[in-house]
Coordinates of C-alpha atoms and ligand atoms in Angstrom, one line a residue:
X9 CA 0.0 0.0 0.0
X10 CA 1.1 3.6 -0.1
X11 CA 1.1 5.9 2.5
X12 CA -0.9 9.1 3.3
X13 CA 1.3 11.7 2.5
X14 CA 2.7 14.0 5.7
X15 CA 2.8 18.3 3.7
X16 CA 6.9 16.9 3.3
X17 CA 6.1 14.3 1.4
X18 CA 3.5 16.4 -0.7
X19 CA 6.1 18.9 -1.9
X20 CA 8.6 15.6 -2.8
X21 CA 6.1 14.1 -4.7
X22 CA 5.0 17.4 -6.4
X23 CA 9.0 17.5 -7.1
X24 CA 9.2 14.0 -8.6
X25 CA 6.0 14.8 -10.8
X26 CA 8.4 17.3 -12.2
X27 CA 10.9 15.3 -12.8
X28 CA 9.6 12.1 -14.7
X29 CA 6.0 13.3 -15.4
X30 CA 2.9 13.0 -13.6
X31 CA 1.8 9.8 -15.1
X32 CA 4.9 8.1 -13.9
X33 CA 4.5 8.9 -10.0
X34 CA 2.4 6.5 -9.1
X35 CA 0.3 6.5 -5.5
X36 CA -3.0 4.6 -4.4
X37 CA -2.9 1.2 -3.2
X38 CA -3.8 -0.2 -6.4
X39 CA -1.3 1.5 -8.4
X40 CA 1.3 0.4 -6.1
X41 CA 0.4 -3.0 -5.2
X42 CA 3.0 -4.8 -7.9
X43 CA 5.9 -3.4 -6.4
X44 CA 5.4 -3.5 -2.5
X45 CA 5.0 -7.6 -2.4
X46 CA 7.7 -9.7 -3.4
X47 CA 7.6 -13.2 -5.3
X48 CA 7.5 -15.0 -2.3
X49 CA 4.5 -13.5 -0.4
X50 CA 7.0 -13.5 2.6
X51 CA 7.6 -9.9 2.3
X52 CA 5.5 -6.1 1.9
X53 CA 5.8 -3.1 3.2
X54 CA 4.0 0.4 2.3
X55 CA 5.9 3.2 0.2
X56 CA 5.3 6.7 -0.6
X57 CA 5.0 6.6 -4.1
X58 CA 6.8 4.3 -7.1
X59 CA 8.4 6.5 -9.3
X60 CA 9.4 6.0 -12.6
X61 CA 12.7 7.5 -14.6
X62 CA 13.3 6.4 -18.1
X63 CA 16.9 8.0 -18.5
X64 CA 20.0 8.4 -16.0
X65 CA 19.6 12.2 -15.5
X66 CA 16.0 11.1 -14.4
X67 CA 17.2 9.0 -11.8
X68 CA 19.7 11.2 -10.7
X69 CA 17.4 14.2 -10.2
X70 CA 14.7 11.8 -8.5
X71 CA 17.5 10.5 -6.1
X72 CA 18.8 14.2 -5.6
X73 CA 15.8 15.8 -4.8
X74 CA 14.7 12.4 -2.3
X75 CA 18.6 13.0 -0.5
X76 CA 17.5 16.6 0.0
X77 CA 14.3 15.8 1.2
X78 CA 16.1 12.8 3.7
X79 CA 13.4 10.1 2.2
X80 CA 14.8 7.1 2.0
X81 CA 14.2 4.9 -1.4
X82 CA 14.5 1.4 -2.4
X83 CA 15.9 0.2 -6.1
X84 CA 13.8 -2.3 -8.0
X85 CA 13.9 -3.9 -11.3
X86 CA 12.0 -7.1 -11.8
X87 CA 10.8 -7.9 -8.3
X88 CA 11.7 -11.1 -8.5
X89 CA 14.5 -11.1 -6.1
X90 CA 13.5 -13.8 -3.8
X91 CA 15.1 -12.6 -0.3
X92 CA 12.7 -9.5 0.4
X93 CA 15.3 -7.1 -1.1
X94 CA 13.2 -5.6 -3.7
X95 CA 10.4 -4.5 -1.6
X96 CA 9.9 -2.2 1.6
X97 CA 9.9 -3.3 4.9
X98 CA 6.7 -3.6 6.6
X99 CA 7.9 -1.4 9.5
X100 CA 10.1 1.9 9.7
X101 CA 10.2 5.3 7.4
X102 CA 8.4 4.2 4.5
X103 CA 10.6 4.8 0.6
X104 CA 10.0 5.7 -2.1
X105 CA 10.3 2.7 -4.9
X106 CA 12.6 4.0 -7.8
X107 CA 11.6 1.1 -11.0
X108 CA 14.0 1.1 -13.2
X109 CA 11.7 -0.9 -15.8
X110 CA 11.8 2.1 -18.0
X111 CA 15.5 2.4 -18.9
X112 CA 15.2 -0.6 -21.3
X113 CA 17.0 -0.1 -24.0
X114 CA 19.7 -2.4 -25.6
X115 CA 22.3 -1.3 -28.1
X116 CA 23.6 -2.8 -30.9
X117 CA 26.3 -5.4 -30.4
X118 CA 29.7 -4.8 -31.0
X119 CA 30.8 -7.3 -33.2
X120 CA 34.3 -6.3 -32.7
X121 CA 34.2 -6.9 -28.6
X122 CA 31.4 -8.9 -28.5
X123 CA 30.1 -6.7 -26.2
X124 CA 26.5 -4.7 -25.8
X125 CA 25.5 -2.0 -23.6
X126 CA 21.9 -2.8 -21.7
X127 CA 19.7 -0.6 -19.6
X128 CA 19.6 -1.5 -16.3
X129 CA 15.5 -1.9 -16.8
X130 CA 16.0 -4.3 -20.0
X131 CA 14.6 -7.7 -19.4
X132 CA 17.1 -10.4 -19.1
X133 CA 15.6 -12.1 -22.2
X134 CA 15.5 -9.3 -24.5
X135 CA 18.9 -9.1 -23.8
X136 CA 19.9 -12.5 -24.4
X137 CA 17.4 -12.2 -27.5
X138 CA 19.3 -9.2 -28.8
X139 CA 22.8 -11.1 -28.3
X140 CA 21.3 -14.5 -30.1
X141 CA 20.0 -12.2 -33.0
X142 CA 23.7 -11.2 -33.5
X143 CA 25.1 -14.3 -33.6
X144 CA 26.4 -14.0 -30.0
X145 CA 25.1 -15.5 -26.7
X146 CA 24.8 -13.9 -22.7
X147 CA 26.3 -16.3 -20.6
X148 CA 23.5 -15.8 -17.8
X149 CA 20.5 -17.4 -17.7
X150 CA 17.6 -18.3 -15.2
X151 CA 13.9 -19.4 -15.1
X152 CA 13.0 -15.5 -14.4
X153 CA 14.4 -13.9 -17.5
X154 CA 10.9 -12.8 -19.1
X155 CA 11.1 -10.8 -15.6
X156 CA 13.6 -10.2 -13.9
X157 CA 15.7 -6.7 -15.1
X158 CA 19.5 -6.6 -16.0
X159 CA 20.3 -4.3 -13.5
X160 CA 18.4 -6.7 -11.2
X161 CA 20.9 -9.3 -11.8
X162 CA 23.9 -7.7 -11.7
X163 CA 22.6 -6.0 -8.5
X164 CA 22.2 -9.6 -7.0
X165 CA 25.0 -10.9 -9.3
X166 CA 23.2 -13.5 -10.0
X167 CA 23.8 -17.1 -11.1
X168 CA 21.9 -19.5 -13.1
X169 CA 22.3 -22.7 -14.7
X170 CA 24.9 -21.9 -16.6
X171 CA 27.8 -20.6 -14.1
X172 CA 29.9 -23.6 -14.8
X173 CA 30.0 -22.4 -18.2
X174 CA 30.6 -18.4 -18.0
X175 CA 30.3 -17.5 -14.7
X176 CA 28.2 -15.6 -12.3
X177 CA 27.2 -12.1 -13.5
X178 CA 29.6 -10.4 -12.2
X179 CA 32.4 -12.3 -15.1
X180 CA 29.9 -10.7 -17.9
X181 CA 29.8 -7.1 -16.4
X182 CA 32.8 -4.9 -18.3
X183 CA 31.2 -1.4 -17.8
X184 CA 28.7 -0.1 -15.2
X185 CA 26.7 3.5 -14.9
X186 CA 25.1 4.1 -12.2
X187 CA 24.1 7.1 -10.0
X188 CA 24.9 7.2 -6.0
X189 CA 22.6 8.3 -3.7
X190 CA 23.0 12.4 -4.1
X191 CA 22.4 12.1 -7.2
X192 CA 26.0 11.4 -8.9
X193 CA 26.4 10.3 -12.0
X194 CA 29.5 7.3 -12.2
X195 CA 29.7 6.5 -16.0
X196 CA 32.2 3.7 -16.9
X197 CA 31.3 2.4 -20.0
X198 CA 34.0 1.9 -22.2
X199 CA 34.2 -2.2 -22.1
X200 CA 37.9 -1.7 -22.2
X201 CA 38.8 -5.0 -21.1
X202 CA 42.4 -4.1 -19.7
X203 CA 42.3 -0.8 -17.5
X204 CA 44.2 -0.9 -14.5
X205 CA 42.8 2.6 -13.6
X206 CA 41.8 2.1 -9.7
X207 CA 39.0 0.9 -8.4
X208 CA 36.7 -1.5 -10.2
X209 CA 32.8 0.3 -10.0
X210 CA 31.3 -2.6 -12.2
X211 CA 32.6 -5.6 -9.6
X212 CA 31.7 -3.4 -6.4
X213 CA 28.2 -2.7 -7.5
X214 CA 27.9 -6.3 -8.5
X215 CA 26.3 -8.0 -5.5
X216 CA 25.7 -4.7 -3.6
X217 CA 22.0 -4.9 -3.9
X218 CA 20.9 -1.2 -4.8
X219 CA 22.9 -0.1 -1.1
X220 CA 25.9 1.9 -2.9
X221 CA 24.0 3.0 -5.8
X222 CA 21.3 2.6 -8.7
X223 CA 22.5 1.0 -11.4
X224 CA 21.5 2.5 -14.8
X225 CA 23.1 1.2 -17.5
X226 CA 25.6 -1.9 -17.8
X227 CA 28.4 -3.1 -20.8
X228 CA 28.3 -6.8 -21.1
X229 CA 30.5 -9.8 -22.5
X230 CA 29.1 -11.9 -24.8
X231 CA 30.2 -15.2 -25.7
X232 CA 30.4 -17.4 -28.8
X233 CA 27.4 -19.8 -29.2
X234 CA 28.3 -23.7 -29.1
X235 CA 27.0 -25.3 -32.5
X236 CA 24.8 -28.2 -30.6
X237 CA 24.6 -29.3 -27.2
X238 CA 23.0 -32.5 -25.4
X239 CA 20.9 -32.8 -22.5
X240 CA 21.0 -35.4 -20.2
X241 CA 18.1 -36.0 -17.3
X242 CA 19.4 -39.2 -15.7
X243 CA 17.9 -40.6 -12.7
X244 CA 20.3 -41.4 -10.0
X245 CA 20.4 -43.7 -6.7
X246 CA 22.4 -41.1 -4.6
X247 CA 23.9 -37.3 -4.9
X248 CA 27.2 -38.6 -4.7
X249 CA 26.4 -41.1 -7.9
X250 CA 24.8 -37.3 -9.4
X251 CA 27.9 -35.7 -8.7
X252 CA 30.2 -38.7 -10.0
X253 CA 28.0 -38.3 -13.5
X254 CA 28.4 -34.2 -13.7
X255 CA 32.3 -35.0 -12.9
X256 CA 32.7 -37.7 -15.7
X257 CA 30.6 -35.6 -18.2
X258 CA 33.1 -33.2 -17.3
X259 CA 36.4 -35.1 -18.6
X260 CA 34.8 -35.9 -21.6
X261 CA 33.2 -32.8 -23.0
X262 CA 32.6 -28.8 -22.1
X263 CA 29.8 -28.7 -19.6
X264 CA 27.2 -26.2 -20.2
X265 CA 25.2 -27.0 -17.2
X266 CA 24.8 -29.8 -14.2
X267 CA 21.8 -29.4 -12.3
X268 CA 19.7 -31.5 -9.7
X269 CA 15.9 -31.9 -8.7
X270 CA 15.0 -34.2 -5.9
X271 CA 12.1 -36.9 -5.9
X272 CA 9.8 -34.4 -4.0
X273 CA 10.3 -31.9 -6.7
X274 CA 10.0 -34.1 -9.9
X275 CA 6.5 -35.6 -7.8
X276 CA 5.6 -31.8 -7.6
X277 CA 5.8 -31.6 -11.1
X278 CA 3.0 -33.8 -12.0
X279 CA 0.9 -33.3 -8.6
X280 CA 0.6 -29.0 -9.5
X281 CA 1.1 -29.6 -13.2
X282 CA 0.3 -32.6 -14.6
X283 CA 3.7 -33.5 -16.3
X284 CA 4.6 -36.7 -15.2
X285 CA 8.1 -37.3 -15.4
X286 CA 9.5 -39.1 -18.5
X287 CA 12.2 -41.5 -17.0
X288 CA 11.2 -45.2 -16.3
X289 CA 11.3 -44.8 -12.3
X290 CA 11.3 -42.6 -9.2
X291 CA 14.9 -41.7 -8.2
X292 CA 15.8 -39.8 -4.8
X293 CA 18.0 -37.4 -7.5
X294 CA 17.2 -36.9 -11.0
X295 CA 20.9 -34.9 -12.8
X296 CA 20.4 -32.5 -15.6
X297 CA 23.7 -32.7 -17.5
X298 CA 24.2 -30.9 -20.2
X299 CA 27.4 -30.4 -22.5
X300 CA 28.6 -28.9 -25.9
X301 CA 28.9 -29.9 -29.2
X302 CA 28.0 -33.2 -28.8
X303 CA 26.1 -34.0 -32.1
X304 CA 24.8 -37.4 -30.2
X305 CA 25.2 -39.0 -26.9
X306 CA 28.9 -39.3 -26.9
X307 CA 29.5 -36.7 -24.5
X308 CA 27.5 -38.0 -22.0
X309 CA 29.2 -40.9 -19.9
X310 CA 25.8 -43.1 -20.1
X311 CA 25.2 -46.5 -20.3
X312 CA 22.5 -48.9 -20.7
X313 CA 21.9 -49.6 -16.6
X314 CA 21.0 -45.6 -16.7
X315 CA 17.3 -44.6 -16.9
X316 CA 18.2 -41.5 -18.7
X317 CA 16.7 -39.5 -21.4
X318 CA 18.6 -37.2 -23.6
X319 CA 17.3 -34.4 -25.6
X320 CA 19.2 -32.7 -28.4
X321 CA 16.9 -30.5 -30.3
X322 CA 15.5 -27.3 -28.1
X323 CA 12.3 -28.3 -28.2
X324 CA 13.2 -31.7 -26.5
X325 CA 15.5 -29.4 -24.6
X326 CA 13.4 -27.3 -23.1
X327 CA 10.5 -30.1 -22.6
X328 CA 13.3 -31.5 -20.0
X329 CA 14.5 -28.4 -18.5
X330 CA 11.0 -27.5 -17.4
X331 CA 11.2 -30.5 -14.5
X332 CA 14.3 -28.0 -13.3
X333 CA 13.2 -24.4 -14.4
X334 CA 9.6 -24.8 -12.7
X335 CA 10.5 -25.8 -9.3
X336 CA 9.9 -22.4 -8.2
X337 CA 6.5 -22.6 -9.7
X338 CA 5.5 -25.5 -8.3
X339 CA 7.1 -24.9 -4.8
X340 CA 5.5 -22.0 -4.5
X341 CA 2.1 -23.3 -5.5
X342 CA 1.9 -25.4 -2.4
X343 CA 1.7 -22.5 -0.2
X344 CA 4.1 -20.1 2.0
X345 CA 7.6 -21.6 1.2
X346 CA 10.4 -20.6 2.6
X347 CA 13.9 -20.4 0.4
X348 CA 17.0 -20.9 1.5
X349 CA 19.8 -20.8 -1.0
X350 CA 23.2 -21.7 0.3
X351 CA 26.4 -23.1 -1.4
X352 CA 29.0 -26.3 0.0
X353 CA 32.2 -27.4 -1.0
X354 CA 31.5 -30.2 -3.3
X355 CA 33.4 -32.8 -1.6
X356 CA 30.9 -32.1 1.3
X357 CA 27.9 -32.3 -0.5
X358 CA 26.9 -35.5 0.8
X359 CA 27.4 -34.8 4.3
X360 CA 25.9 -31.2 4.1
X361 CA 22.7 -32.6 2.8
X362 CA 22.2 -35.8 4.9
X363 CA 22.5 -33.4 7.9
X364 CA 19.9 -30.9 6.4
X365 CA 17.9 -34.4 5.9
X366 CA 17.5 -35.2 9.4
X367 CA 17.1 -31.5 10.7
X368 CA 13.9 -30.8 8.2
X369 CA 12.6 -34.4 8.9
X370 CA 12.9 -33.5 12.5
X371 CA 11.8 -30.0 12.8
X372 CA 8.2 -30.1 14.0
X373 CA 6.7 -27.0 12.3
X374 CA 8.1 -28.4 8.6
X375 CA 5.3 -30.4 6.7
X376 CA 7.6 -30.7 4.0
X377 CA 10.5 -30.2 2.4
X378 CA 12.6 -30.9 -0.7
X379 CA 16.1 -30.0 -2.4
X380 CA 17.0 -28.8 -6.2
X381 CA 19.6 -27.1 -7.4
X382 CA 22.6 -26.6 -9.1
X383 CA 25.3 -29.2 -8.6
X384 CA 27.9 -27.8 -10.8
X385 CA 28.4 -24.9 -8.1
X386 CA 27.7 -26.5 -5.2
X387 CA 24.5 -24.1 -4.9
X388 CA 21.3 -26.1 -3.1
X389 CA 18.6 -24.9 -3.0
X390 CA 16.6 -25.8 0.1
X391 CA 12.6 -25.6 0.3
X392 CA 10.4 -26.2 3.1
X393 CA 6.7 -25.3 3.9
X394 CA 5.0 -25.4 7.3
X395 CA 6.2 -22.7 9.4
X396 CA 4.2 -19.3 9.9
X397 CA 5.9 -16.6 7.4
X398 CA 7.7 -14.5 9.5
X399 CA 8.8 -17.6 11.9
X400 CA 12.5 -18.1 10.9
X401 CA 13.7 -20.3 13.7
X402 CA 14.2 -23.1 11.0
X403 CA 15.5 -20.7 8.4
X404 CA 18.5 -19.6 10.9
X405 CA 19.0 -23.8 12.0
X406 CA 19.5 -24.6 7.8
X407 CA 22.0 -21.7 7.6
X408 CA 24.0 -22.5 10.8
X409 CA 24.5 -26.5 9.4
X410 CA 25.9 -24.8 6.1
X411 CA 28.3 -22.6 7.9
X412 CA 29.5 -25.4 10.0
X413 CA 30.7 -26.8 6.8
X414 CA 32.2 -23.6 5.7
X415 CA 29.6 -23.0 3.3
X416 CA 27.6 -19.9 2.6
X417 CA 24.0 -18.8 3.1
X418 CA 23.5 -17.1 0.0
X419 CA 25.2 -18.6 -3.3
X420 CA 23.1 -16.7 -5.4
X421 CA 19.7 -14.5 -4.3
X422 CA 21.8 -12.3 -2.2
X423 CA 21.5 -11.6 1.6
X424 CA 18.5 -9.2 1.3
X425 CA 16.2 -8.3 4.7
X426 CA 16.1 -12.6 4.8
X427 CA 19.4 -13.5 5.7
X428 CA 20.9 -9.5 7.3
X429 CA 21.1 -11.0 10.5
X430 CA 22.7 -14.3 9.6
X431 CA 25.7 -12.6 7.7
X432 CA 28.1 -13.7 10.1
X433 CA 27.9 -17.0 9.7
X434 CA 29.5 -16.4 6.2
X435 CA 31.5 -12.9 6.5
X436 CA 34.1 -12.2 9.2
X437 CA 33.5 -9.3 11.2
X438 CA 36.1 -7.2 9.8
X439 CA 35.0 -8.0 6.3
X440 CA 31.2 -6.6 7.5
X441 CA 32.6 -3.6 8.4
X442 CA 34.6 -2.6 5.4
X443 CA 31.6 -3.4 3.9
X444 CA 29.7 -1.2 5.8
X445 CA 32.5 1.3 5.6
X446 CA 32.3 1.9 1.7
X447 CA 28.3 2.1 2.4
X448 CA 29.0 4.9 4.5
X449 CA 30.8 6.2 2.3
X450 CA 28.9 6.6 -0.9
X451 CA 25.7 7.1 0.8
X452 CA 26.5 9.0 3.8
X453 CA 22.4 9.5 5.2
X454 CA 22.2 6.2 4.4
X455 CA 19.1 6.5 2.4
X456 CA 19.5 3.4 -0.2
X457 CA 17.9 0.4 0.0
X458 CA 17.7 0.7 4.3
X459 CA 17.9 -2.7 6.0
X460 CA 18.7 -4.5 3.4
X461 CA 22.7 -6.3 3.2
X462 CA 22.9 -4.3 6.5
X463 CA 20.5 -3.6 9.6
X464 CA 18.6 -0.1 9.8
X465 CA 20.5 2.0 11.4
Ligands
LIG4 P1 14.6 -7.1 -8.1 O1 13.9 -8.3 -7.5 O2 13.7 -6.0 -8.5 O3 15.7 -6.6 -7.1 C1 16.6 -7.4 -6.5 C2 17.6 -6.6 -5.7 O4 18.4 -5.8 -6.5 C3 17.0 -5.6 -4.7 O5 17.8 -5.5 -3.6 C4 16.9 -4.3 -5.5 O6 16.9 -3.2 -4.7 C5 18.2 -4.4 -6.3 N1 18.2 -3.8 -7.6 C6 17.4 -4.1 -8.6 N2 17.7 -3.3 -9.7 C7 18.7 -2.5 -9.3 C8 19.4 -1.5 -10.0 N3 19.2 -1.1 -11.2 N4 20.4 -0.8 -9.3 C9 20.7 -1.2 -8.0 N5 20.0 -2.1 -7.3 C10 19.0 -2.8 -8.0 N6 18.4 -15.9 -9.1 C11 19.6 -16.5 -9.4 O7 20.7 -15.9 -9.0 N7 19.7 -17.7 -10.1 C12 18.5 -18.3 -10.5 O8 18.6 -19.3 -11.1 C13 17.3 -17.7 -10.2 N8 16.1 -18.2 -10.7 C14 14.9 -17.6 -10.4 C15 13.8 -18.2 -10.9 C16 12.5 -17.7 -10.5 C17 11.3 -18.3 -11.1 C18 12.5 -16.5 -9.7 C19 11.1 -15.9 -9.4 C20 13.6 -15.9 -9.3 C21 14.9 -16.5 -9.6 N9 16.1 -15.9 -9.2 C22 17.3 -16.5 -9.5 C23 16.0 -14.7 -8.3 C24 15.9 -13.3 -9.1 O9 15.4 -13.6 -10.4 C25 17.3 -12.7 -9.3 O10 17.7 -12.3 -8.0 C26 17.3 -11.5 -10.2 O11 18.7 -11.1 -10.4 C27 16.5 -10.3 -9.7 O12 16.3 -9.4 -10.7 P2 15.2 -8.3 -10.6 O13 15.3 -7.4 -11.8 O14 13.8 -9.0 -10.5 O15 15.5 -7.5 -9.3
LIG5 C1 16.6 -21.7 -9.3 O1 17.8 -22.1 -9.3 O2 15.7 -22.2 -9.8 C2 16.5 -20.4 -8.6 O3 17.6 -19.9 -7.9 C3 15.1 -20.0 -8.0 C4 14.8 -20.7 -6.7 O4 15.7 -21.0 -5.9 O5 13.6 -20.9 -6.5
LIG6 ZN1 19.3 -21.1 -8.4

């Protein structure tokens, strides 16, 4: 909802009118209602107003006049974000919500570099369109690219299934503009891809989630497409007998991706959906492996004893990956589900997740739980419905086993208002307080994205 505005407020939002036009301040709870609830229902909070910049100078006059006026204001692209980041908070000063969904536009790629310049608002799929239709391919990809926003994901610096590949977001990013919270404009650009120059902005940003700055505009690498790739969706006795195919696939061929849904999950699928699984038996792990070039099954170390089906056409393709992309969906169709995404050292895997076994099994407010993920980075994703939304006593037990294993709570959603008081477990104190230190420093009132990556002050 948005708030009734105090005479203050008034004169901002008369300000902002000015700034990005009256039809892009929006105010009324049914204006605002897409943007203060996140994706997982676990999280909304009122705002003042969503306001809407289409170009850099836009956003840095909305953010100057909001510093003068001490408002606070929270960065969002997609709202997809799945650890409350992208909405307000339900209690303190209420922000205003600066969308970034109209600075859109893509360039032309560089055929040269390989290398385009996004808005931060561009859908992740239009650019990964764009890079296709130029003969090029982005190395990140994820089930919410028809939603979430580029500068959403580098914000996050988010993964994927296809990290193993090309990296997390942060290995594409090559030039960043964005504009701190008084309203300076940091414009980096050039893609150069050697320029020792000081400090890096695009890497720093990278992972901040919107607390040093909004980002507005971001060069990318692209990368050369693969001619054909095969895909794999094996069912598999154990994860260590998952892990041993990913590895193997590995020495033969370039793997693409390696990814994992348990037996709850693939169940899921045809209990909410209908779409029964296509492999001859249940398996407590089913393995998505899928690797380059491979004009048949060569690259993939199956034999007969596998129940596997492989796909080499995207149609086939992407008739398998749904059983992996749509866990979300169907997750989140059984109710209130809370996500925790954490990341192991591989050769602890099978320890890690035995452990996290017993404690959901155990834990008496958990009706159930299940795992997917992707096995290539160590990344699990761990899913469990029963308790209340804001009861987080079982949240903070799953992230206290993964640090006992030197692991860490967020592999790829972020930290967010979820995990801000788990942090430790992952970051030493000193590093939290550098961290905090370079906050301080760019955004001095601390008026960006409050409570989020660090408490409110
Ligand atoms: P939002 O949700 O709007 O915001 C996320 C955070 O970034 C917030 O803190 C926000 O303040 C900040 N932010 C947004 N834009 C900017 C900006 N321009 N400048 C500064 N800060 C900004 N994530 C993964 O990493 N891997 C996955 O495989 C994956 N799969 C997903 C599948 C589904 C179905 C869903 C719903 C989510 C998935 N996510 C995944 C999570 C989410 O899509 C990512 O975190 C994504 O990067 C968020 O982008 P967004 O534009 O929606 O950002
Ligand atoms: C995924 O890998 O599917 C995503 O990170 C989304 C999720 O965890 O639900
Ligand atoms: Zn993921």
């Amino acid at each position: 909802m948005s708030t009734t505005p105090t005479p203050a407020a008034s004169v901002l939002l008369e300000s902002l009118r000015g700034i990005v036009g009256p039809t892009h301040v929006l105010v009324g709870d049914d204006l605002v209602a897409p943007y203060v609830t996140d994706w997982t229902r676990r999280y909304s909070g009122p705002c003042v107003a969503v306001v809407r910049p289409a170009s850099t100078l836009e956003v840095s006059s909305v953010l100057a006049a909001c510093s003068a006026a001490g408002q606070p204001v929270l960065v969002q692209g997609g709202n997809t974000g799945l650890v409350g980041g992208s909405v307000p908070a339900s209690s303190g000063k209420a922000p205003v919500i600066l969308s970034t969904r109209r600075l859109s536009s893509i360039g032309a790629v560089d055929q040269l570099t390989g290398q385009v310049t996004a808005g931060a608002g561009a859908l992740l799929s239009a650019v990964q369109d764009a890079a296709s239709a130029a003969g090029w391919v982005y190395g990140v990809d994820l089930a919410a690219r028809d939603s979430a926003t580029i500068g959403g994901t580098v914000a996050t610096n988010a993964g994927g299934v296809n990290v193993i590949a090309y990296g997390m977001t942060r290995a594409q990013v090559v030039g960043i503009e964005a504009v701190l919270a008084d309203g300076t404009v940091i414009l980096h650009l050039n893609g150069l891809l050697k320029d020792n120059t000081g400090f890096d902005f695009g890497s720093l940003l990278c992972g901040s989630e919107g607390t040093l700055g909004v980002i507005t505009a971001v060069r990318l690498r692209l990368h050369h497409p693969h001619a054909r790739t095969s895909l794999a969706m094996v069912g598999c006795a154990t994860y260590g007998d998952a892990l041993a195919l990913m590895s193997a696939s590995a020495r033969r061929s370039l793997l693409i991706a390696a990814e994992m849904v348990d037996a709850i999950g693939i169940e899921l699928m045809d209990s909410v959906l209908g779409i029964p699984s296509p492999l001859a038996s249940s398996w407590p792990v089913v393995a998505f492996i899928e690797v380059a070039d491979g004009g048949d099954a060569s690259g993939l170390p199956l034999n007969d004893s596998h129940d596997a089906v492989v796909a080499f056409d995207a149609g086939e393709q992407a008739r398998l990956w749904q059983f992996r992309e749509r866990q979300t969906e169907v997750y989140g169709a059984k109710g209130i589900c809370h996500k925790l995404d954490v990341s192991v050292p591989l050769s602890r895997m099978e320890e890690v997740l035995a452990d996290l076994g017993s404690l959901l099994r155990d834990a008496p407010t958990v009706e159930f739980y299940g795992l997917f993920g992707h096995i290539a980075d160590g990344n699990i994703h761990v899913e469990f419905i029963g308790p209340a939304a804001d009861d987080v006593e079982v949240d903070h037990q799953v992230l206290e086993v993964i640090s006992r294993y030197s692991g860490s709570i967020s592999a790829e959603h972020g930290v967010g208002r979820m995990k801000v008081d788990s942090l430790h477990l992952t970051r030493s104190a000193a590093e939290i307080a550098a961290m905090k230190a370079i906050k301080d420093a760019l955004d001095p009132a601390g008026l960006l994205n409050q409570g989020i990556l660090f408490p409110t002050a």
